[in-house]
Coordinates of C-alpha atoms and ligand atoms in Angstrom, one line a residue:
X292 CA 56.3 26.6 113.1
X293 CA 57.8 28.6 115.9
X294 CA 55.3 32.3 116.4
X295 CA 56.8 35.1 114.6
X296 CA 54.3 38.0 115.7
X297 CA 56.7 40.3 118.4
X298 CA 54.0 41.8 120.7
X299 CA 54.0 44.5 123.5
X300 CA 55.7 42.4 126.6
X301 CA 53.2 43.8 129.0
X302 CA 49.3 44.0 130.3
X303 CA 47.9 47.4 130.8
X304 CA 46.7 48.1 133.7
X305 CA 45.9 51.6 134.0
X306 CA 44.7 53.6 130.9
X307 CA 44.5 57.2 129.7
X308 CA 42.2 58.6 127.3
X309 CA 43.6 60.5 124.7
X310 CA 41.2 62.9 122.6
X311 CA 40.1 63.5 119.3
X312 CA 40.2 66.8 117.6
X313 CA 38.7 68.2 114.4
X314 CA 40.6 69.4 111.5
X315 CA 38.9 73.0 112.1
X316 CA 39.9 72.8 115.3
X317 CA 43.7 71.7 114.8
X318 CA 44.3 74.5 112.1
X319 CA 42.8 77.1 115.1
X320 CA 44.6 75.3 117.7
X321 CA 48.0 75.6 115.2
X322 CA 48.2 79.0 114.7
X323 CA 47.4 80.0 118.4
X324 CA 50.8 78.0 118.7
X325 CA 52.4 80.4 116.1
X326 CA 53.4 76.6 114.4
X327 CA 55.6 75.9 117.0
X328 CA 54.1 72.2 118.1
X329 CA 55.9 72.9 121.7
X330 CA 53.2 75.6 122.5
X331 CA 50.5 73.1 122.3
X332 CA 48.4 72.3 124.8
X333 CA 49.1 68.1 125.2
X334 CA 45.7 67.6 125.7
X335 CA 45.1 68.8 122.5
X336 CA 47.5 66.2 120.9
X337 CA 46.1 62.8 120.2
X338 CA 49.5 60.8 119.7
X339 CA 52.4 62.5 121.4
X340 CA 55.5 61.8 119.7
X341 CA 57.3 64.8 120.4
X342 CA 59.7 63.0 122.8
X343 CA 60.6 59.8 124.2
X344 CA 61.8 61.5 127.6
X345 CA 60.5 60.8 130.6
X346 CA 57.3 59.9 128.9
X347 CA 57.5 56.3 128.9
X348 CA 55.0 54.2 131.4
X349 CA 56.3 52.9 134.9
X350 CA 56.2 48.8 135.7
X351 CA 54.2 47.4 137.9
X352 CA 57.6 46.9 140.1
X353 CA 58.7 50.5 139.5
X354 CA 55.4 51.7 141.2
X355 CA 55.7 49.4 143.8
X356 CA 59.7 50.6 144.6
X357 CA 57.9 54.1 144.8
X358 CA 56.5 53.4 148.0
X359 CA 59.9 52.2 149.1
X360 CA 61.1 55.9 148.6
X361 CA 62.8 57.4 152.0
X362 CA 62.7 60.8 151.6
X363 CA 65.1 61.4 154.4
X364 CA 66.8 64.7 153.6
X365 CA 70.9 63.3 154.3
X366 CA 71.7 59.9 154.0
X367 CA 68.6 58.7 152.2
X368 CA 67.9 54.3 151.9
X369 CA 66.6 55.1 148.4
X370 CA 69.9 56.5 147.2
X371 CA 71.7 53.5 148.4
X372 CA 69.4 51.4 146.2
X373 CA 69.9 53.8 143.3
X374 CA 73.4 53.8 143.7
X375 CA 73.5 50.2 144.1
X376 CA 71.6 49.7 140.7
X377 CA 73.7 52.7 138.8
X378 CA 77.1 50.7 139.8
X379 CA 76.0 47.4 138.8
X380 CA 75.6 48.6 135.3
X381 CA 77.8 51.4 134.8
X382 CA 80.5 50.2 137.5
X383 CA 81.6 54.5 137.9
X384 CA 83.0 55.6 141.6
X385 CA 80.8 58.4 142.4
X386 CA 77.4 58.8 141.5
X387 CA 75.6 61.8 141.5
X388 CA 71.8 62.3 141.2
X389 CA 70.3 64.9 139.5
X390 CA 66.9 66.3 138.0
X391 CA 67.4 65.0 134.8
X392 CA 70.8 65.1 132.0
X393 CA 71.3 68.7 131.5
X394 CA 72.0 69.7 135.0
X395 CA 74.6 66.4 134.6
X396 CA 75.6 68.1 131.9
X397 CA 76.1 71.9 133.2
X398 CA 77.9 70.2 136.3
X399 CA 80.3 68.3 134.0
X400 CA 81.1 71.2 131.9
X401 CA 81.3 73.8 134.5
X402 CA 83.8 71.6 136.3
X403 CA 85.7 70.3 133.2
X404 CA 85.9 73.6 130.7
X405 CA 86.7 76.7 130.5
X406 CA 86.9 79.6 127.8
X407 CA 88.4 78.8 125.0
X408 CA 88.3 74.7 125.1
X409 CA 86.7 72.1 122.7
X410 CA 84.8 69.4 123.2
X411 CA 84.2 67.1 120.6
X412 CA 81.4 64.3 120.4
X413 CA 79.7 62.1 117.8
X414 CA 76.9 64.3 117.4
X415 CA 75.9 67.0 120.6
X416 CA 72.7 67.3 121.8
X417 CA 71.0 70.4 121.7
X418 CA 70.8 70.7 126.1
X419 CA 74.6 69.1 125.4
X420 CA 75.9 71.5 122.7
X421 CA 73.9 74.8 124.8
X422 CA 76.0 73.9 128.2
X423 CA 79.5 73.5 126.3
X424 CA 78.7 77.1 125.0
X425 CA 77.4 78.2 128.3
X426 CA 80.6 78.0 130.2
X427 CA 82.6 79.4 126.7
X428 CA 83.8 76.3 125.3
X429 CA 83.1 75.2 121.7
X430 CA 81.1 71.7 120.7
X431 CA 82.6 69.9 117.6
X432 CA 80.5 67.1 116.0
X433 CA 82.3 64.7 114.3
X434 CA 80.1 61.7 113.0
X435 CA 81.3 59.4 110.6
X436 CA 80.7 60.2 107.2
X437 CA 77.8 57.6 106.4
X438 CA 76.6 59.7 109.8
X439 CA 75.4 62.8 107.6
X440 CA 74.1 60.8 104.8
X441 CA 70.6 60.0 105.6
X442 CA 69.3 57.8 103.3
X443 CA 72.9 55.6 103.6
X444 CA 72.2 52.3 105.2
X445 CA 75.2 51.4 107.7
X446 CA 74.7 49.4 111.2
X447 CA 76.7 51.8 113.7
X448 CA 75.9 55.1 112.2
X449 CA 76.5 56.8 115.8
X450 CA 80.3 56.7 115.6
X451 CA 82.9 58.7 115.8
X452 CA 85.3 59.3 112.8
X453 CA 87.9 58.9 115.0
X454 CA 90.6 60.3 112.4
X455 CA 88.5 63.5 112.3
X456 CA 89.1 63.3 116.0
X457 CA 92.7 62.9 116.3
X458 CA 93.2 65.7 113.4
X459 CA 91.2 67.9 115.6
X460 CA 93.2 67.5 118.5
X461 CA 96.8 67.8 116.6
X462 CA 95.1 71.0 115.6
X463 CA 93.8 72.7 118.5
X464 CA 96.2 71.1 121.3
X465 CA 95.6 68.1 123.9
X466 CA 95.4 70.8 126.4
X467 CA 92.2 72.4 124.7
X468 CA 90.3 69.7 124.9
X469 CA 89.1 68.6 128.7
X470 CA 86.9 65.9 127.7
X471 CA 85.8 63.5 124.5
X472 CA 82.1 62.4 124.9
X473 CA 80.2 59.9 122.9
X474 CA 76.0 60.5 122.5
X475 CA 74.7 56.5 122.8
X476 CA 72.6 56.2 121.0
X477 CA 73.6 59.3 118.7
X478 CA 69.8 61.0 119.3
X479 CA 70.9 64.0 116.7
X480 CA 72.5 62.0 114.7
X481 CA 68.8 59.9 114.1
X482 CA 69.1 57.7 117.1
X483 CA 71.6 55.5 115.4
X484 CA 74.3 53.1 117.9
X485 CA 78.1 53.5 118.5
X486 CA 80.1 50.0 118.1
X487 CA 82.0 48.4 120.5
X488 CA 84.9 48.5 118.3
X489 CA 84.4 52.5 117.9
X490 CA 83.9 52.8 121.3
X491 CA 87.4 50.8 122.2
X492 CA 88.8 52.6 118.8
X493 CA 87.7 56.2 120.3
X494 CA 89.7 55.2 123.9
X495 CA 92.6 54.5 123.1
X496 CA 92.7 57.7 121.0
X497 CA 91.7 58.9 124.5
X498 CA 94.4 57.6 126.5
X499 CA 97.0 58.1 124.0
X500 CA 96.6 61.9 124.7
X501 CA 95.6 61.0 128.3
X502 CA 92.0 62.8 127.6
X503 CA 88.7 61.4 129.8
X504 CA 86.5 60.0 127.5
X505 CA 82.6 60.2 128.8
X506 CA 79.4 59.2 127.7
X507 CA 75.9 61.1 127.0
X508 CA 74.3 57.4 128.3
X509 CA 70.6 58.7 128.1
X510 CA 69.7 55.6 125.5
X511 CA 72.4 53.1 126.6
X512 CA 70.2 49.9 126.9
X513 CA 68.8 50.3 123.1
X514 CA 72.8 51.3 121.9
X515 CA 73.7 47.9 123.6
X516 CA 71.2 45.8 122.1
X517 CA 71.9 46.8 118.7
X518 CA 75.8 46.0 119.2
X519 CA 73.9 42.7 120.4
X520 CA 72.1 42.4 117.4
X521 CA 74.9 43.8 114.8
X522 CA 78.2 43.5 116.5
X523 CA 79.9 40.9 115.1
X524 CA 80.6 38.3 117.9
X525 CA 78.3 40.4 120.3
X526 CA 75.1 37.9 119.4
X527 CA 75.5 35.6 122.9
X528 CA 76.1 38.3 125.0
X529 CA 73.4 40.0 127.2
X530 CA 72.6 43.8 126.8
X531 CA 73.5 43.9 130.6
X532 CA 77.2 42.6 129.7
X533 CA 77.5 44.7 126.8
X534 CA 76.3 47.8 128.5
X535 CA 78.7 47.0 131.4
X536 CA 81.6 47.2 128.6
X537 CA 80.8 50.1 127.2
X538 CA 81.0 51.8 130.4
X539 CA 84.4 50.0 131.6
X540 CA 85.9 51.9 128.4
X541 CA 84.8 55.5 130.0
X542 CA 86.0 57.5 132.7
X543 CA 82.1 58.7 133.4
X544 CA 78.9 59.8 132.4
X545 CA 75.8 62.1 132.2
X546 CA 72.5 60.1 132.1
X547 CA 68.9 61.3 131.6
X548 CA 67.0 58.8 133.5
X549 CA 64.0 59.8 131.4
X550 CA 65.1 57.8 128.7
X551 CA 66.5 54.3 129.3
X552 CA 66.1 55.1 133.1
X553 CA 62.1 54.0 132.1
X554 CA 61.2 57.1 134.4
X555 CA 59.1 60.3 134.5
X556 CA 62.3 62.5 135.9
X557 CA 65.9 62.1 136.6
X558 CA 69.5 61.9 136.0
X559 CA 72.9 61.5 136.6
X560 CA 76.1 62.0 136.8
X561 CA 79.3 59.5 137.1
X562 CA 82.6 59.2 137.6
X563 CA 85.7 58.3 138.7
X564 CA 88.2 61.1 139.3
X565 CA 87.8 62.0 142.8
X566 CA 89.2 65.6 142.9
X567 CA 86.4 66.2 139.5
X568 CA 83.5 64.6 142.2
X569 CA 83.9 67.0 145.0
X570 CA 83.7 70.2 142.5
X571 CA 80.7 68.5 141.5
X572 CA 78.9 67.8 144.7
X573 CA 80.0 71.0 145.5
X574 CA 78.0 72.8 142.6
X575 CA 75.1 69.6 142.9
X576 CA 74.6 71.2 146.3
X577 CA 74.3 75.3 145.2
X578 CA 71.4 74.3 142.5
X579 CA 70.2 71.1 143.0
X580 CA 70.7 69.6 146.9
X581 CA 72.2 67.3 148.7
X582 CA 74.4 64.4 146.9
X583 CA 72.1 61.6 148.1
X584 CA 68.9 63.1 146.6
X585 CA 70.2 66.1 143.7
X586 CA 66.9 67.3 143.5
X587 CA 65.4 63.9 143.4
X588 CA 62.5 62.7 145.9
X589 CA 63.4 59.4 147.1
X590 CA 60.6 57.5 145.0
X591 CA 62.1 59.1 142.3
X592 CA 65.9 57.6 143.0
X593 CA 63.9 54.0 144.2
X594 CA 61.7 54.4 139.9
X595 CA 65.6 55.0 138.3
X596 CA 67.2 52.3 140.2
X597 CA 64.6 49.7 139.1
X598 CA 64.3 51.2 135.6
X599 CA 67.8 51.4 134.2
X600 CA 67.5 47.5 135.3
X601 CA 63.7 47.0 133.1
X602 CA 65.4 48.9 129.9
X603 CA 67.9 46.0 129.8
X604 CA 66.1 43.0 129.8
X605 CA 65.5 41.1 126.4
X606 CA 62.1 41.0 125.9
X607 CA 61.5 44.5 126.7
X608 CA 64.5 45.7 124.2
X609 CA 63.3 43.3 121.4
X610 CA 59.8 44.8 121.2
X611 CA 61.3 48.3 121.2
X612 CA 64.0 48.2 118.3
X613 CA 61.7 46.2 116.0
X614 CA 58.1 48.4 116.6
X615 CA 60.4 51.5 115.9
X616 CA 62.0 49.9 113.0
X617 CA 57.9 48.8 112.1
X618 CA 57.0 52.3 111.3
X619 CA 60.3 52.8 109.8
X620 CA 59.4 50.4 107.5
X621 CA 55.8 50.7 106.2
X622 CA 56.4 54.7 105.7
X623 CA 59.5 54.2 103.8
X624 CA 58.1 51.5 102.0
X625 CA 56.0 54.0 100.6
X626 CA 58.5 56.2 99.3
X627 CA 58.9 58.2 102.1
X628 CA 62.6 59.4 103.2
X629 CA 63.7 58.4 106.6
X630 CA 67.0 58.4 107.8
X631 CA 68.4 54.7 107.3
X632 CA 68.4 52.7 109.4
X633 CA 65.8 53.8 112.0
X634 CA 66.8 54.4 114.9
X635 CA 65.8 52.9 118.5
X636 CA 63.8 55.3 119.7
X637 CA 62.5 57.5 117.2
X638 CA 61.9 57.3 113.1
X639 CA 63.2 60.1 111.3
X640 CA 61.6 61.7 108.2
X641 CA 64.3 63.5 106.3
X642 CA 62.1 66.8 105.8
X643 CA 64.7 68.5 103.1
X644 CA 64.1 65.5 101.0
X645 CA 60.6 65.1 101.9
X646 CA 59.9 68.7 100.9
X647 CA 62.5 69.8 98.1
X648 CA 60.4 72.7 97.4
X649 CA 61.3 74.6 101.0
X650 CA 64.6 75.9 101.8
X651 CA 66.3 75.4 104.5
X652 CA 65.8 79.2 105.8
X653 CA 62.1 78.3 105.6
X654 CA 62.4 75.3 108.2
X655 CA 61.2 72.2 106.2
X656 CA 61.0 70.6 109.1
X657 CA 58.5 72.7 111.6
X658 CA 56.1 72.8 108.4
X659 CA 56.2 69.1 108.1
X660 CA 55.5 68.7 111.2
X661 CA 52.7 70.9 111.2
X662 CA 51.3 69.1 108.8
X663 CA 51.1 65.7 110.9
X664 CA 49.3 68.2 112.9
X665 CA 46.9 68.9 111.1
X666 CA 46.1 65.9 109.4
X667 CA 46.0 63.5 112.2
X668 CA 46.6 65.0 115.8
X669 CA 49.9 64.0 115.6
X670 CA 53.0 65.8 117.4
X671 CA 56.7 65.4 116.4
X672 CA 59.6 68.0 116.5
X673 CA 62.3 69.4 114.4
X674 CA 65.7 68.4 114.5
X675 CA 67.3 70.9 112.0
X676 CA 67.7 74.7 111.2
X677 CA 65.8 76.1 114.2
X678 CA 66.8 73.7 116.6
X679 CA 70.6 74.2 115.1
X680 CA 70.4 77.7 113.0
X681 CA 72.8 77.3 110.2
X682 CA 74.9 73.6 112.4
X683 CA 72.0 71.9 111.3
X684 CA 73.3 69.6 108.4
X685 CA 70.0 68.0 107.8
X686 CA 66.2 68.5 108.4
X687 CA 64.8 65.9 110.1
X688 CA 61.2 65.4 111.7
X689 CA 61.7 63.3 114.6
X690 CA 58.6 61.0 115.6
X691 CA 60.1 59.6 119.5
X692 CA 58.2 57.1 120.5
X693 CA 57.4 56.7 124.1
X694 CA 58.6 54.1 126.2
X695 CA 55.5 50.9 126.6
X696 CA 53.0 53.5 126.1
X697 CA 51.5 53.4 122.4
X698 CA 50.7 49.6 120.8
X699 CA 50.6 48.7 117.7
X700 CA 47.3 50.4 116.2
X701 CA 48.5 53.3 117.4
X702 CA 51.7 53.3 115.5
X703 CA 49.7 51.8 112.3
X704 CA 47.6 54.9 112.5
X705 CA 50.8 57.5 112.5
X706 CA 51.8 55.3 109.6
X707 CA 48.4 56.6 107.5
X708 CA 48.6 59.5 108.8
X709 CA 52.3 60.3 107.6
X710 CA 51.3 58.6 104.3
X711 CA 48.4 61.2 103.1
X712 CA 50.5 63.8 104.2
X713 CA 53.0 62.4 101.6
X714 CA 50.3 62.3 99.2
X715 CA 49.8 66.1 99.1
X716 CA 53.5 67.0 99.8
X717 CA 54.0 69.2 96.9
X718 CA 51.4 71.7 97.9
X719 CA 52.8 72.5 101.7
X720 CA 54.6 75.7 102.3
X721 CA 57.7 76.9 104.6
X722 CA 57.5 79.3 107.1
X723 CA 59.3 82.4 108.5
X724 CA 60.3 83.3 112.1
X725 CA 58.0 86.1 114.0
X726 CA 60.0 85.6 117.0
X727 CA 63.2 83.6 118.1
X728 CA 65.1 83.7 122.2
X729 CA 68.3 83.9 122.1
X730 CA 69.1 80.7 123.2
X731 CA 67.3 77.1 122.9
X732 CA 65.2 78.6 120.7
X733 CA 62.9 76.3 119.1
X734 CA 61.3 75.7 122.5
X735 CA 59.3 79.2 122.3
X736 CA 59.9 79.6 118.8
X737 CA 56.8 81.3 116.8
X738 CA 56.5 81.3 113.0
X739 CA 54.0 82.0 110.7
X740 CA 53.7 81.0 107.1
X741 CA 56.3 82.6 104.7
Ligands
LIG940 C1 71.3 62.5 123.8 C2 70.7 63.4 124.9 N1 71.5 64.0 125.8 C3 71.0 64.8 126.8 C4 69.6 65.0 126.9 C5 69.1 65.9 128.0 O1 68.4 65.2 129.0 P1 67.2 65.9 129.8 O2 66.1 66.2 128.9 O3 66.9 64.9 130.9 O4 67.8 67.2 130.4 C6 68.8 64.4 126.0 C7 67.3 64.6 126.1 O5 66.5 64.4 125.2 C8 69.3 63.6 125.0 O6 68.5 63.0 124.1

């Protein structure tokens, strides 16, 4: 009988302690954080799943491509590697480097929108929505229905409701909206994949208007394997194929390289309109430097190049999905609402469901995840009403799990952990705000109990 056990495709080689605390001590170390898990020291965190970016661990190859890095100030060998590797996959005229997605992003939408302008996407992310508002323009989310539902069970939950998107351009005007983007995966929307056939379906709305279509690529390799996995006639493809069509169907990109790009910092931004690429190099150069590095070192360009190649092969992409969708499983096994199906790179407990008794006003979510806190070391983060105010559609707890960095006994222990704070579910309490910025403000957030 062939083996059925998937294990981690890797040997560890270099380990890093991670330390217990008390309970006494996480309910001290809580409120000096004002419940806002972000103002945690990490080394007060025993498993850190408050994101999956740029915390994942480097190959042996990647650290060896580090000591390739030519950190040349103009002109720079590493860039042409990078640049290399970026084209193979994503096949986009001009690539620009940058410190990680959001400066893509405020590049892109500085160049591409102005006052009064819409940009519509599957589901923005909260750096994404923040620099469509920052230059005056307004974000519009348009998942598809089964999108919003969490607890509905549908294999490309990322899309688009692409009649949604045509109404909203008849309404506003082609000449409102600059751009279209698509979030792959949809991290907002609970990590969930965009079809190929949405993707195509999306375009030629797109080019019907004659409207650039771009993608928010951070998780492209995991969106890719899933259309491998569920796409209908997708199955003998590689993720390296199917990632190259996705892109083929856009006219560029922003990319955080500390996702899919398997390293610690970077980004980028693609495309293929030449007149949009000098604006951009043009603002790259005021904030972040020069077009071959963008406020890169040149290890750091030599760690993406390898990386966005690692986060496509097979193996690697196999024991991802499934020890994502293994957590998903065993807590919702239980009874314990997740949004359905779970998503590449992160499991989503559905907090407003979780805890019916706390309002939306009183952030279900933050008190959840203060719990996990406090009952096992654990760190997550809100996606809901004060990451979004009153956007957010749903509560959600996200647990991101870190690329090749936690094993299985790690993720069996956030299962028990998740499960006795289920147990005693009824007896946890929201919280009120003490203090909000007026921007991004769950990052220095402080709340107290309400
Ligand atoms: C979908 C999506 N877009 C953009 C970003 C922003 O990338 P960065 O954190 O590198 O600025 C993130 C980061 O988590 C993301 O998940």
């Amino acid at each position: 009988m062939p083996i059925k056990t998937i294990i981690e495709p890797f040997r560890i080689k270099s380990v890093e302690p991670i330390r217990w605390t008390t309970r006494e001590e996480r309910e001290q170390l809580l409120r000096a954080a004002h419940y806002n898990l972000f103002l945690l020291p990490a080394e007060d965190v025993l498993i850190d799943l408050l994101t999956d970016s740029g915390t994942g661990a480097m190959s042996t190859r990647q650290w060896a491509a580090l000591m390739e890095g030519d950190e040349s100030y103009a002109g720079s060998k590493s860039f042409d590697h990078f640049r290399q590797s970026v084209q193979d996959i994503f096949g986009y005229k001009h690539v620009i480097p940058t410190h990680q997605g959001r400066a893509a992003e405020r590049i892109l939408f500085s160049v591409m929108c102005k006052k009064g302008d819409v940009v519509p996407n599957n589901t923005h992310f909260d750096t994404t929505r923040a620099n469509v508002e920052a230059v005056g323009a307004e974000a519009v989310d348009l998942p598809i229905r089964e999108g919003r539902e969490p607890a509905t069970l549908h294999p490309f939950k990322g899309n688009m409701d692409v009649g949604a998107l045509e109404g909203l351009i008849a309404r506003v005007g082609r000449e409102r909206v600059p751009l279209v983007m698509l979030t792959i995966t949809n991290n907002s929307g609970g990590g969930q994949p965009v079809s190929l056939e949405n993707i195509r379906a999306v375009r030629a709305v797109c080019q019907r208007h004659g409207i650039p279509l771009y993608f928010d690529a951070c998780r492209f390799a995991e969106n890719a394997y899933f259309i491998k996995l569920r796409e209908p006639g997708c199955a003998a493809k590689t993720p390296k194929a199917i990632a190259q069509e996705i892109f083929s169907l856009g006219d560029g990109c922003t990319m955080s390289a500390k996702k899919d790009g398997l390293a610690n910092i970077g980004g980028f931004l693609c495309t293929n309109d030449d007149a949009l690429a000098q604006q951009e190099k043009s603002l790259l150069i005021l904030t972040e430097g020069y077009p071959t590095y963008g406020g890169l070192a040149g290890r750091d360009l030599e760690a993406i190049g390898v990386g966005i190649q690692e986060a496509l092969e097979e193996d690697y992409l196999r024991y991802r999905i499934v020890s994502t969708a293994y957590l998903g499983k065993h807590v919702s096994e239980q009874g314990v609402p997740i949004v359905q199906p779970p998503g590449g790179h992160a499991v989503y407990l559905d907090a407003r469901a979780f805890l019916p008794q706390i309002p939306p006003a009183q952030f279900p979510g933050v008190a959840l995840a203060a719990e996990l806190y406090l009952e096992g070391g654990i760190r997550s983060v809100e996606i809901g009403t004060l990451m979004f105010g009153a956007a957010a559609r749903m509560d959600l707890v996200r647990l991101a799990i870190p690329r090749r960095v936690y094993t299985q006994s790690h993720m069996d222990y956030v299962i028990e952990v998740i499960l006795e704070v289920w147990k005693r579910r009824e007896q946890i309490r929201g919280l009120k705000l003490t203090y909000e910025a007026p921007f991004l403000r769950h990052f220095t957030a402080r709340l107290e109990v309400a």
